[in-house]
Amino acid sequence: MPAILAVLLTAMITDNFVVSKFMGICPFLGVSKKLDSAVGMGAAVIFVMICSTLATYPFYHFVLVPLGLDYLYNIGFILIIAIFVQLVEIILKKISPSLHKLLGVYLPLITTNCAVLGVCILNVDNGLSFGHSLINALGAGLGFLMALVVFSGVRGRIENNDIPEAFKGVPSTLVAAAILVLGFMGFSGMI
Amino acid sequence: MENKTETAVKTNTEEKKNSPDYFYEFFKGILKENPTLVGLLGMCPTLAVTATVKGGLGMGLATMFVLICSNLIISLIKNLIPKTVRLPAFIVIIAGFVTLVKFLLARFIPPISELLGVYLDLITVNCIILGRAEIFASKNPPLLSVLDGVGMGAGFTLALVIMGTLREIIGSASWFGMKIPFLTPVSIIARPAGGFFMLGIIIAVVGLVSKKKPPQTLGCAGCPAKDNCPSAKGGDN
């Protein structure tokens, strides 16, 4: 149990994918203007991260390694993720239209989200067990959601301020992100 | 930097009269449509590996190699790929070249390979490469696509080297690992927070120099998922 908690908290806070590994920056900066879209995107990422770990981990250990093709993991993983995202979208549409309405628009975005591929590769690279891989994926997704939600609050505040002309838009967003990341640095060394 | 901009733009327009296509396609990626500083694409590697110049240069050149190769191959076989499965097909081609460049680096320049780590794998999902495949290479002849790849790759490398230079000089008081005397390092710039800060400053300066309004939202023009992306449509999310 303590080990599981350590893996979860490490992935979520100290090694947060967005603020310390710089993965998934595009949605972090792009889909964080409003709280509800930040939550929708975060939920979709958690969902896809866990599902693609469920798919890529067995694929690597039971298909690629026995065949001696483990160096092809990059191609295999990205294909699985691309297929999987499509599949999830189709299934969600049939089974739960309300959930599809909530997450649907964000799903295609996730195919090219480096955080999803990143979590699958890091799980295999670091030699985590299947259970720990899943916990790691959950933690990474929760950390992503947390960063997005916190940042959407920050952006709401800076929107109405008097910012120098050259810094309006993306530059001020990036500087605000820098200060948020500074805050997250305080967590390092916690675990 | 301003001087360089002017001369490049001048050569660009001069050459344009003689052979409109080739030089324009080559130079546009370096300054006018720089994928990182103007297009705001490929943010993850721009922030992640630029704590040192070495990392930035290595990442830039590796991405450039993949971009040129994938542009060439996609442009050659563009008529063979069915339209409905083109994105997965592009991704597989890109992932193949990423695997190749990973092996080459691990064999010939192991320190760079170790420095870049998992970010080498993540070149696969760099939206600059997929974006150029979708926007340019799948619609243009091979030679033009290669030139586009060289230009865009050089622009990306330039942006990463600028970022890496500033961050390494300010953050670690060195350049390419050479110590700079009498300079106190401000180590926060070499940390993750400094990456965001520096990129914000650089984009603001680029906006000032080019006298354009800074971009209000992220560059979604090159993103393959833009049709489904809420922030690309209204910019109101």
CSV table of C-alpha atoms in Angstrom, one decimal:
chain,number,residue,atom,x,y,z
A,1,MET,CA,0.0,0.0,0.0
A,2,PRO,CA,2.7,2.6,0.8
A,3,ALA,CA,4.5,1.7,-2.4
A,4,ILE,CA,1.3,2.3,-4.4
A,5,LEU,CA,0.7,5.6,-2.7
A,6,ALA,CA,4.3,6.6,-3.4
A,7,VAL,CA,3.9,5.8,-7.1
A,8,LEU,CA,0.6,7.7,-7.3
A,9,LEU,CA,1.8,10.8,-5.5
A,10,THR,CA,5.1,10.9,-7.4
A,11,ALA,CA,3.4,10.7,-10.8
A,12,MET,CA,0.8,13.2,-9.7
A,13,ILE,CA,2.8,15.9,-7.8
A,14,THR,CA,6.5,15.7,-7.7
A,15,ASP,CA,7.0,14.3,-11.2
A,16,ASN,CA,3.9,16.0,-12.6
A,17,PHE,CA,3.9,15.4,-16.3
A,18,VAL,CA,3.0,19.0,-17.3
A,19,VAL,CA,5.1,21.1,-14.9
A,20,SER,CA,8.2,19.0,-14.5
A,21,LYS,CA,8.4,16.8,-17.6
A,22,PHE,CA,6.9,19.3,-20.1
A,23,MET,CA,4.5,16.7,-21.6
A,24,GLY,CA,1.1,17.8,-22.8
A,25,ILE,CA,2.0,21.5,-22.9
A,26,CYS,CA,-0.3,22.2,-25.9
A,27,PRO,CA,-3.6,21.3,-24.1
A,28,PHE,CA,-2.2,22.8,-20.9
A,29,LEU,CA,-1.9,26.2,-22.7
A,30,GLY,CA,-4.6,25.7,-25.2
A,31,VAL,CA,-7.6,24.2,-23.3
A,32,SER,CA,-7.2,25.9,-20.0
A,33,LYS,CA,-9.2,29.1,-20.5
A,34,LYS,CA,-12.3,27.9,-18.9
A,35,LEU,CA,-12.8,25.6,-15.9
A,36,ASP,CA,-15.3,23.2,-17.5
A,37,SER,CA,-13.2,22.6,-20.6
A,38,ALA,CA,-10.1,22.1,-18.5
A,39,VAL,CA,-12.0,19.4,-16.4
A,40,GLY,CA,-13.3,17.8,-19.6
A,41,MET,CA,-9.9,17.6,-21.2
A,42,GLY,CA,-8.3,16.3,-17.9
A,43,ALA,CA,-11.0,13.6,-17.5
A,44,ALA,CA,-10.5,12.5,-21.1
A,45,VAL,CA,-6.7,12.3,-20.6
A,46,ILE,CA,-7.0,10.2,-17.4
A,47,PHE,CA,-9.4,7.8,-19.3
A,48,VAL,CA,-7.1,7.4,-22.3
A,49,MET,CA,-3.9,7.1,-20.2
A,50,ILE,CA,-5.3,4.2,-18.2
A,51,CYS,CA,-6.8,2.5,-21.2
A,52,SER,CA,-3.7,2.9,-23.4
A,53,THR,CA,-1.5,1.6,-20.5
A,54,LEU,CA,-3.9,-1.4,-20.3
A,55,ALA,CA,-3.3,-2.0,-24.0
A,56,THR,CA,0.3,-1.2,-24.5
A,57,TYR,CA,1.8,-3.0,-21.4
A,58,PRO,CA,0.6,-6.5,-22.4
A,59,PHE,CA,1.4,-5.7,-26.1
A,60,TYR,CA,5.0,-4.9,-25.2
A,61,HIS,CA,5.5,-7.8,-22.8
A,62,PHE,CA,3.5,-10.5,-24.5
A,63,VAL,CA,3.9,-9.7,-28.2
A,64,LEU,CA,7.0,-7.5,-28.8
A,65,VAL,CA,9.4,-9.0,-26.3
A,66,PRO,CA,8.8,-12.7,-27.2
A,67,LEU,CA,9.2,-11.9,-30.9
A,68,GLY,CA,12.4,-10.0,-30.2
A,69,LEU,CA,10.8,-6.8,-31.7
A,70,ASP,CA,10.9,-4.7,-28.6
A,71,TYR,CA,12.9,-1.9,-30.4
A,72,LEU,CA,9.7,-1.3,-32.5
A,73,TYR,CA,7.8,-0.2,-29.4
A,74,ASN,CA,7.5,3.4,-30.6
A,75,ILE,CA,5.6,2.5,-33.8
A,76,GLY,CA,3.5,-0.1,-32.0
A,77,PHE,CA,2.5,2.2,-29.1
A,78,ILE,CA,1.5,5.1,-31.3
A,79,LEU,CA,-0.6,2.9,-33.5
A,80,ILE,CA,-2.3,1.3,-30.5
A,81,ILE,CA,-3.1,4.7,-29.0
A,82,ALA,CA,-4.4,6.0,-32.3
A,83,ILE,CA,-6.6,3.0,-32.9
A,84,PHE,CA,-7.6,3.0,-29.2
A,85,VAL,CA,-8.7,6.6,-29.2
A,86,GLN,CA,-10.9,6.0,-32.2
A,87,LEU,CA,-12.3,2.9,-30.6
A,88,VAL,CA,-13.1,4.6,-27.3
A,89,GLU,CA,-14.9,7.4,-29.3
A,90,ILE,CA,-17.1,4.9,-31.2
A,91,ILE,CA,-17.9,2.8,-28.1
A,92,LEU,CA,-18.6,5.9,-25.9
A,93,LYS,CA,-21.0,7.2,-28.6
A,94,LYS,CA,-23.0,4.0,-28.5
A,95,ILE,CA,-22.9,3.2,-24.8
A,96,SER,CA,-23.0,6.6,-23.1
A,97,PRO,CA,-23.9,9.5,-25.3
A,98,SER,CA,-23.8,11.9,-22.3
A,99,LEU,CA,-20.2,11.0,-21.5
A,100,HIS,CA,-19.3,11.2,-25.2
A,101,LYS,CA,-20.7,14.7,-25.3
A,102,LEU,CA,-18.6,15.6,-22.3
A,103,LEU,CA,-15.3,14.0,-23.5
A,104,GLY,CA,-15.9,13.5,-27.2
A,105,VAL,CA,-14.4,16.7,-28.6
A,106,TYR,CA,-11.2,16.2,-26.7
A,107,LEU,CA,-10.5,12.6,-27.7
A,108,PRO,CA,-9.0,13.2,-31.2
A,109,LEU,CA,-6.7,15.8,-29.7
A,110,ILE,CA,-5.2,13.2,-27.4
A,111,THR,CA,-3.8,11.0,-30.2
A,112,THR,CA,-1.0,13.5,-30.7
A,113,ASN,CA,-0.7,14.3,-27.0
A,114,CYS,CA,2.9,13.5,-25.9
A,115,ALA,CA,1.8,12.9,-22.3
A,116,VAL,CA,-0.1,9.7,-23.3
A,117,LEU,CA,2.7,8.2,-25.4
A,118,GLY,CA,5.1,9.4,-22.7
A,119,VAL,CA,3.4,7.6,-19.9
A,120,CYS,CA,3.3,4.3,-21.9
A,121,ILE,CA,7.0,4.6,-22.9
A,122,LEU,CA,8.1,5.6,-19.3
A,123,ASN,CA,6.2,2.6,-17.8
A,124,VAL,CA,8.1,0.2,-20.0
A,125,ASP,CA,11.4,2.1,-19.8
A,126,ASN,CA,11.3,2.1,-16.0
A,127,GLY,CA,10.4,-1.6,-15.8
A,128,LEU,CA,7.3,-1.0,-13.6
A,129,SER,CA,5.0,-3.9,-12.9
A,130,PHE,CA,1.6,-4.0,-14.5
A,131,GLY,CA,-0.2,-2.8,-11.3
A,132,HIS,CA,2.3,0.0,-10.8
A,133,SER,CA,2.0,1.0,-14.4
A,134,LEU,CA,-1.7,1.5,-14.0
A,135,ILE,CA,-1.3,3.5,-10.8
A,136,ASN,CA,1.4,5.6,-12.6
A,137,ALA,CA,-1.0,6.3,-15.5
A,138,LEU,CA,-3.7,7.2,-13.0
A,139,GLY,CA,-1.4,9.5,-11.1
A,140,ALA,CA,-0.1,11.1,-14.3
A,141,GLY,CA,-3.6,11.7,-15.5
A,142,LEU,CA,-4.7,13.2,-12.1
A,143,GLY,CA,-1.6,15.4,-12.1
A,144,PHE,CA,-2.5,16.6,-15.6
A,145,LEU,CA,-6.1,17.4,-14.5
A,146,MET,CA,-4.8,19.2,-11.4
A,147,ALA,CA,-2.4,21.3,-13.4
A,148,LEU,CA,-5.1,22.2,-15.9
A,149,VAL,CA,-7.7,23.1,-13.3
A,150,VAL,CA,-5.3,25.2,-11.3
A,151,PHE,CA,-4.0,27.0,-14.4
A,152,SER,CA,-7.5,27.8,-15.6
A,153,GLY,CA,-8.1,29.6,-12.3
A,154,VAL,CA,-4.9,31.6,-12.8
A,155,ARG,CA,-5.8,32.5,-16.4
A,156,GLY,CA,-9.2,33.7,-15.3
A,157,ARG,CA,-7.4,36.3,-13.1
A,158,ILE,CA,-4.8,37.5,-15.6
A,159,GLU,CA,-7.3,37.9,-18.4
A,160,ASN,CA,-8.7,41.3,-17.2
A,161,ASN,CA,-5.5,42.9,-16.2
A,162,ASP,CA,-3.6,45.7,-17.9
A,163,ILE,CA,-0.8,43.8,-19.6
A,164,PRO,CA,1.9,45.5,-21.8
A,165,GLU,CA,0.9,45.2,-25.5
A,166,ALA,CA,3.8,42.9,-26.4
A,167,PHE,CA,2.9,40.4,-23.6
A,168,LYS,CA,-0.8,40.1,-24.3
A,169,GLY,CA,-1.9,36.6,-25.2
A,170,VAL,CA,0.5,33.7,-25.2
A,171,PRO,CA,3.6,35.5,-23.7
A,172,SER,CA,1.7,36.5,-20.5
A,173,THR,CA,0.2,33.0,-20.4
A,174,LEU,CA,3.7,31.5,-20.5
A,175,VAL,CA,5.0,33.8,-17.8
A,176,ALA,CA,2.0,32.9,-15.6
A,177,ALA,CA,2.7,29.2,-16.2
A,178,ALA,CA,6.3,29.8,-15.1
A,179,ILE,CA,5.0,31.1,-11.7
A,180,LEU,CA,2.7,28.2,-11.4
A,181,VAL,CA,5.6,25.8,-12.1
A,182,LEU,CA,7.6,27.6,-9.5
A,183,GLY,CA,4.9,26.7,-7.0
A,184,PHE,CA,5.0,23.1,-8.0
A,185,MET,CA,8.8,23.1,-7.5
A,186,GLY,CA,8.0,23.4,-3.8
A,187,PHE,CA,6.8,19.8,-3.8
A,188,SER,CA,10.1,18.4,-5.0
A,189,GLY,CA,11.8,16.3,-2.4
A,190,MET,CA,8.5,15.6,-0.7
A,191,ILE,CA,8.6,11.9,-1.5
B,1,MET,CA,19.4,39.2,-35.0
B,2,GLU,CA,17.6,42.1,-36.6
B,3,ASN,CA,20.2,42.4,-39.2
B,4,LYS,CA,20.0,38.8,-40.0
B,5,THR,CA,16.3,39.1,-40.4
B,6,GLU,CA,16.6,41.9,-42.9
B,7,THR,CA,19.2,40.2,-45.1
B,8,ALA,CA,17.3,36.9,-45.1
B,9,VAL,CA,14.1,38.7,-46.1
B,10,LYS,CA,16.0,40.6,-48.8
B,11,THR,CA,17.4,37.5,-50.4
B,12,ASN,CA,14.1,35.9,-50.0
B,13,THR,CA,12.3,38.6,-52.1
B,14,GLU,CA,15.1,38.9,-54.6
B,15,GLU,CA,15.2,35.3,-55.3
B,16,LYS,CA,11.5,35.2,-55.5
B,17,LYS,CA,11.4,37.0,-58.8
B,18,ASN,CA,13.6,34.4,-60.5
B,19,SER,CA,12.2,31.2,-59.1
B,20,PRO,CA,9.2,31.9,-57.0
B,21,ASP,CA,8.7,28.5,-55.4
B,22,TYR,CA,11.9,27.0,-54.2
B,23,PHE,CA,13.5,29.8,-52.2
B,24,TYR,CA,10.3,30.9,-50.6
B,25,GLU,CA,9.5,27.4,-49.4
B,26,PHE,CA,13.0,27.1,-48.0
B,27,PHE,CA,13.2,30.4,-46.2
B,28,LYS,CA,9.7,30.8,-44.9
B,29,GLY,CA,10.2,28.1,-42.2
B,30,ILE,CA,13.3,29.8,-40.8
B,31,LEU,CA,11.9,33.3,-40.0
B,32,LYS,CA,8.5,34.2,-41.5
B,33,GLU,CA,6.7,31.1,-40.5
B,34,ASN,CA,9.1,29.8,-37.9
B,35,PRO,CA,7.2,26.8,-36.5
B,36,THR,CA,8.1,27.5,-32.9
B,37,LEU,CA,8.4,31.2,-32.4
B,38,VAL,CA,5.6,32.3,-34.8
B,39,GLY,CA,3.5,29.1,-35.2
B,40,LEU,CA,3.8,28.1,-31.5
B,41,LEU,CA,4.0,24.5,-32.4
B,42,GLY,CA,6.1,21.8,-30.7
B,43,MET,CA,6.1,23.5,-27.3
B,44,CYS,CA,7.0,20.3,-25.4
B,45,PRO,CA,10.5,19.8,-26.8
B,46,THR,CA,11.1,23.5,-26.9
B,47,LEU,CA,10.7,23.7,-23.1
B,48,ALA,CA,12.0,20.3,-22.1
B,49,VAL,CA,15.4,19.9,-23.6
B,50,THR,CA,16.7,23.5,-23.8
B,51,ALA,CA,18.3,23.8,-20.4
B,52,THR,CA,21.5,23.5,-22.3
B,53,VAL,CA,22.5,24.4,-25.9
B,54,LYS,CA,23.7,20.9,-26.6
B,55,GLY,CA,20.2,19.5,-25.8
B,56,GLY,CA,18.5,22.1,-28.0
B,57,LEU,CA,20.8,21.6,-30.9
B,58,GLY,CA,20.6,17.8,-30.7
B,59,MET,CA,16.9,17.8,-30.5
B,60,GLY,CA,16.6,20.4,-33.4
B,61,LEU,CA,18.8,18.3,-35.7
B,62,ALA,CA,17.1,15.0,-34.8
B,63,THR,CA,13.7,16.5,-35.5
B,64,MET,CA,15.0,18.1,-38.7
B,65,PHE,CA,16.2,14.7,-39.9
B,66,VAL,CA,12.9,13.1,-39.2
B,67,LEU,CA,11.0,16.0,-40.8
B,68,ILE,CA,13.0,15.9,-44.0
B,69,CYS,CA,12.8,12.1,-44.4
B,70,SER,CA,9.1,11.9,-43.5
B,71,ASN,CA,8.3,14.9,-45.9
B,72,LEU,CA,10.1,13.1,-48.7
B,73,ILE,CA,8.5,9.7,-48.2
B,74,ILE,CA,5.0,11.1,-47.7
B,75,SER,CA,5.3,13.3,-50.7
B,76,LEU,CA,6.5,10.3,-52.8
B,77,ILE,CA,3.7,8.0,-51.8
B,78,LYS,CA,0.9,10.5,-51.2
B,79,ASN,CA,-1.2,9.1,-54.0
B,80,LEU,CA,-1.0,5.6,-52.6
B,81,ILE,CA,-2.4,6.4,-49.1
B,82,PRO,CA,-6.2,6.3,-48.9
B,83,LYS,CA,-7.5,9.6,-47.5
B,84,THR,CA,-9.4,8.1,-44.6
B,85,VAL,CA,-6.3,6.4,-43.0
B,86,ARG,CA,-3.8,9.1,-43.9
B,87,LEU,CA,-3.1,10.3,-40.3
B,88,PRO,CA,-2.2,6.8,-39.0
B,89,ALA,CA,-0.2,6.2,-42.1
B,90,PHE,CA,1.8,9.4,-41.6
B,91,ILE,CA,2.3,8.6,-37.9
B,92,VAL,CA,3.7,5.2,-38.7
B,93,ILE,CA,6.1,6.7,-41.3
B,94,ILE,CA,7.2,9.3,-38.7
B,95,ALA,CA,7.6,6.7,-35.9
B,96,GLY,CA,9.8,4.6,-38.2
B,97,PHE,CA,12.2,7.4,-38.8
B,98,VAL,CA,12.2,8.3,-35.1
B,99,THR,CA,13.3,4.8,-34.3
B,100,LEU,CA,16.0,5.1,-37.0
B,101,VAL,CA,17.3,8.4,-35.6
B,102,LYS,CA,17.3,6.9,-32.1
B,103,PHE,CA,19.5,4.1,-33.1
B,104,LEU,CA,21.9,6.3,-35.1
B,105,LEU,CA,22.3,8.7,-32.1
B,106,ALA,CA,22.7,5.8,-29.6
B,107,ARG,CA,25.5,4.3,-31.8
B,108,PHE,CA,27.3,7.5,-32.9
B,109,ILE,CA,26.6,10.2,-30.3
B,110,PRO,CA,25.7,8.4,-27.1
B,111,PRO,CA,25.9,11.5,-24.8
B,112,ILE,CA,23.2,13.3,-26.8
B,113,SER,CA,21.1,10.2,-26.9
B,114,GLU,CA,21.3,9.9,-23.1
B,115,LEU,CA,20.6,13.6,-22.6
B,116,LEU,CA,17.4,13.6,-24.7
B,117,GLY,CA,16.1,10.3,-23.3
B,118,VAL,CA,12.4,9.8,-23.7
B,119,TYR,CA,12.0,13.1,-25.6
B,120,LEU,CA,13.7,11.4,-28.6
B,121,ASP,CA,10.8,8.9,-28.7
B,122,LEU,CA,8.4,11.8,-28.4
B,123,ILE,CA,9.5,13.4,-31.7
B,124,THR,CA,6.8,11.0,-33.0
B,125,VAL,CA,4.1,13.2,-31.6
B,126,ASN,CA,5.8,16.5,-32.4
B,127,CYS,CA,2.9,18.4,-34.1
B,128,ILE,CA,5.3,20.3,-36.4
B,129,ILE,CA,6.1,17.0,-38.3
B,130,LEU,CA,2.6,15.7,-38.5
B,131,GLY,CA,1.4,19.2,-39.4
B,132,ARG,CA,3.9,19.6,-42.3
B,133,ALA,CA,3.0,16.2,-43.5
B,134,GLU,CA,-0.7,17.0,-43.5
B,135,ILE,CA,-0.5,20.6,-44.8
B,136,PHE,CA,2.5,20.5,-47.1
B,137,ALA,CA,4.0,17.1,-48.0
B,138,SER,CA,0.7,15.4,-48.9
B,139,LYS,CA,0.0,18.1,-51.4
B,140,ASN,CA,3.3,19.0,-53.0
B,141,PRO,CA,6.1,17.4,-55.1
B,142,PRO,CA,9.1,15.7,-53.4
B,143,LEU,CA,11.7,18.4,-54.0
B,144,LEU,CA,9.5,21.2,-52.6
B,145,SER,CA,8.6,19.0,-49.6
B,146,VAL,CA,12.2,18.4,-48.8
B,147,LEU,CA,13.0,22.1,-49.0
B,148,ASP,CA,10.0,22.8,-46.8
B,149,GLY,CA,11.4,20.2,-44.4
B,150,VAL,CA,14.9,21.7,-44.4
B,151,GLY,CA,13.5,25.2,-43.8
B,152,MET,CA,11.1,24.2,-41.1
B,153,GLY,CA,13.7,22.0,-39.4
B,154,ALA,CA,16.2,24.8,-39.5
B,155,GLY,CA,13.7,27.2,-38.0
B,156,PHE,CA,12.9,24.8,-35.2
B,157,THR,CA,16.6,24.2,-34.6
B,158,LEU,CA,17.2,28.0,-34.6
B,159,ALA,CA,14.5,28.5,-32.0
B,160,LEU,CA,15.8,25.7,-29.8
B,161,VAL,CA,19.4,27.0,-30.0
B,162,ILE,CA,18.3,30.5,-29.1
B,163,MET,CA,16.4,29.1,-26.1
B,164,GLY,CA,19.2,26.9,-25.1
B,165,THR,CA,21.8,29.6,-25.4
B,166,LEU,CA,19.9,32.1,-23.3
B,167,ARG,CA,19.0,29.5,-20.7
B,168,GLU,CA,22.4,28.0,-20.4
B,169,ILE,CA,24.2,31.3,-20.2
B,170,ILE,CA,21.8,32.8,-17.6
B,171,GLY,CA,21.0,29.6,-15.8
B,172,SER,CA,24.4,27.8,-15.6
B,173,ALA,CA,26.8,30.6,-16.6
B,174,SER,CA,28.2,28.4,-19.4
B,175,TRP,CA,27.8,27.8,-23.2
B,176,PHE,CA,28.2,24.3,-24.7
B,177,GLY,CA,29.5,23.3,-21.3
B,178,MET,CA,32.3,25.9,-21.4
B,179,LYS,CA,32.3,28.0,-18.2
B,180,ILE,CA,31.8,31.7,-18.6
B,181,PRO,CA,33.9,33.6,-16.0
B,182,PHE,CA,32.6,36.4,-13.7
B,183,LEU,CA,29.0,35.4,-14.2
B,184,THR,CA,26.8,34.2,-11.4
B,185,PRO,CA,24.3,31.6,-12.5
B,186,VAL,CA,20.6,32.2,-11.9
B,187,SER,CA,19.8,28.6,-11.6
B,188,ILE,CA,16.0,29.0,-11.7
B,189,ILE,CA,16.3,29.7,-15.5
B,190,ALA,CA,17.8,26.3,-16.1
B,191,ARG,CA,14.9,24.7,-14.1
B,192,PRO,CA,11.5,24.0,-15.6
B,193,ALA,CA,10.0,27.3,-14.4
B,194,GLY,CA,12.7,29.2,-16.3
B,195,GLY,CA,11.8,27.4,-19.5
B,196,PHE,CA,8.3,28.8,-19.5
B,197,PHE,CA,9.5,32.3,-18.5
B,198,MET,CA,12.2,32.4,-21.1
B,199,LEU,CA,9.9,31.2,-23.9
B,200,GLY,CA,7.3,33.9,-22.9
B,201,ILE,CA,9.9,36.6,-23.1
B,202,ILE,CA,11.3,35.4,-26.4
B,203,ILE,CA,7.8,35.2,-28.0
B,204,ALA,CA,7.1,38.7,-26.8
B,205,VAL,CA,10.4,40.0,-28.2
B,206,VAL,CA,9.7,38.3,-31.6
B,207,GLY,CA,6.3,40.0,-31.6
B,208,LEU,CA,8.0,43.4,-30.8
B,209,VAL,CA,10.7,43.0,-33.5
B,210,SER,CA,8.2,41.8,-36.2
B,211,LYS,CA,5.8,44.5,-35.1
B,212,LYS,CA,3.0,42.0,-35.1
B,213,LYS,CA,0.5,41.5,-32.4
B,214,PRO,CA,1.5,38.6,-30.2
B,215,PRO,CA,-0.6,35.5,-30.9
B,216,GLN,CA,-3.6,35.4,-28.7
B,217,THR,CA,-4.1,31.6,-28.8
B,218,LEU,CA,-1.8,28.8,-29.6
B,219,GLY,CA,-1.0,28.1,-33.2
B,220,CYS,CA,-3.5,25.5,-34.2
B,221,ALA,CA,-3.2,26.0,-37.9
B,222,GLY,CA,-0.7,23.2,-38.1
B,223,CYS,CA,-2.4,20.8,-35.7
B,224,PRO,CA,-3.9,17.8,-37.4
B,225,ALA,CA,-6.7,17.7,-34.9
B,226,LYS,CA,-7.8,21.2,-35.4
B,227,ASP,CA,-11.2,20.3,-36.9
B,228,ASN,CA,-12.2,18.7,-33.6
B,229,CYS,CA,-10.4,21.0,-31.3
B,230,PRO,CA,-12.5,23.5,-29.4
B,231,SER,CA,-9.7,26.0,-28.8
B,232,ALA,CA,-8.8,26.1,-32.5
B,233,LYS,CA,-12.3,27.0,-33.5
B,234,GLY,CA,-13.3,29.9,-31.3
B,235,GLY,CA,-10.2,30.4,-29.2
B,236,ASP,CA,-12.7,30.8,-26.4
B,237,ASN,CA,-11.9,27.8,-24.2
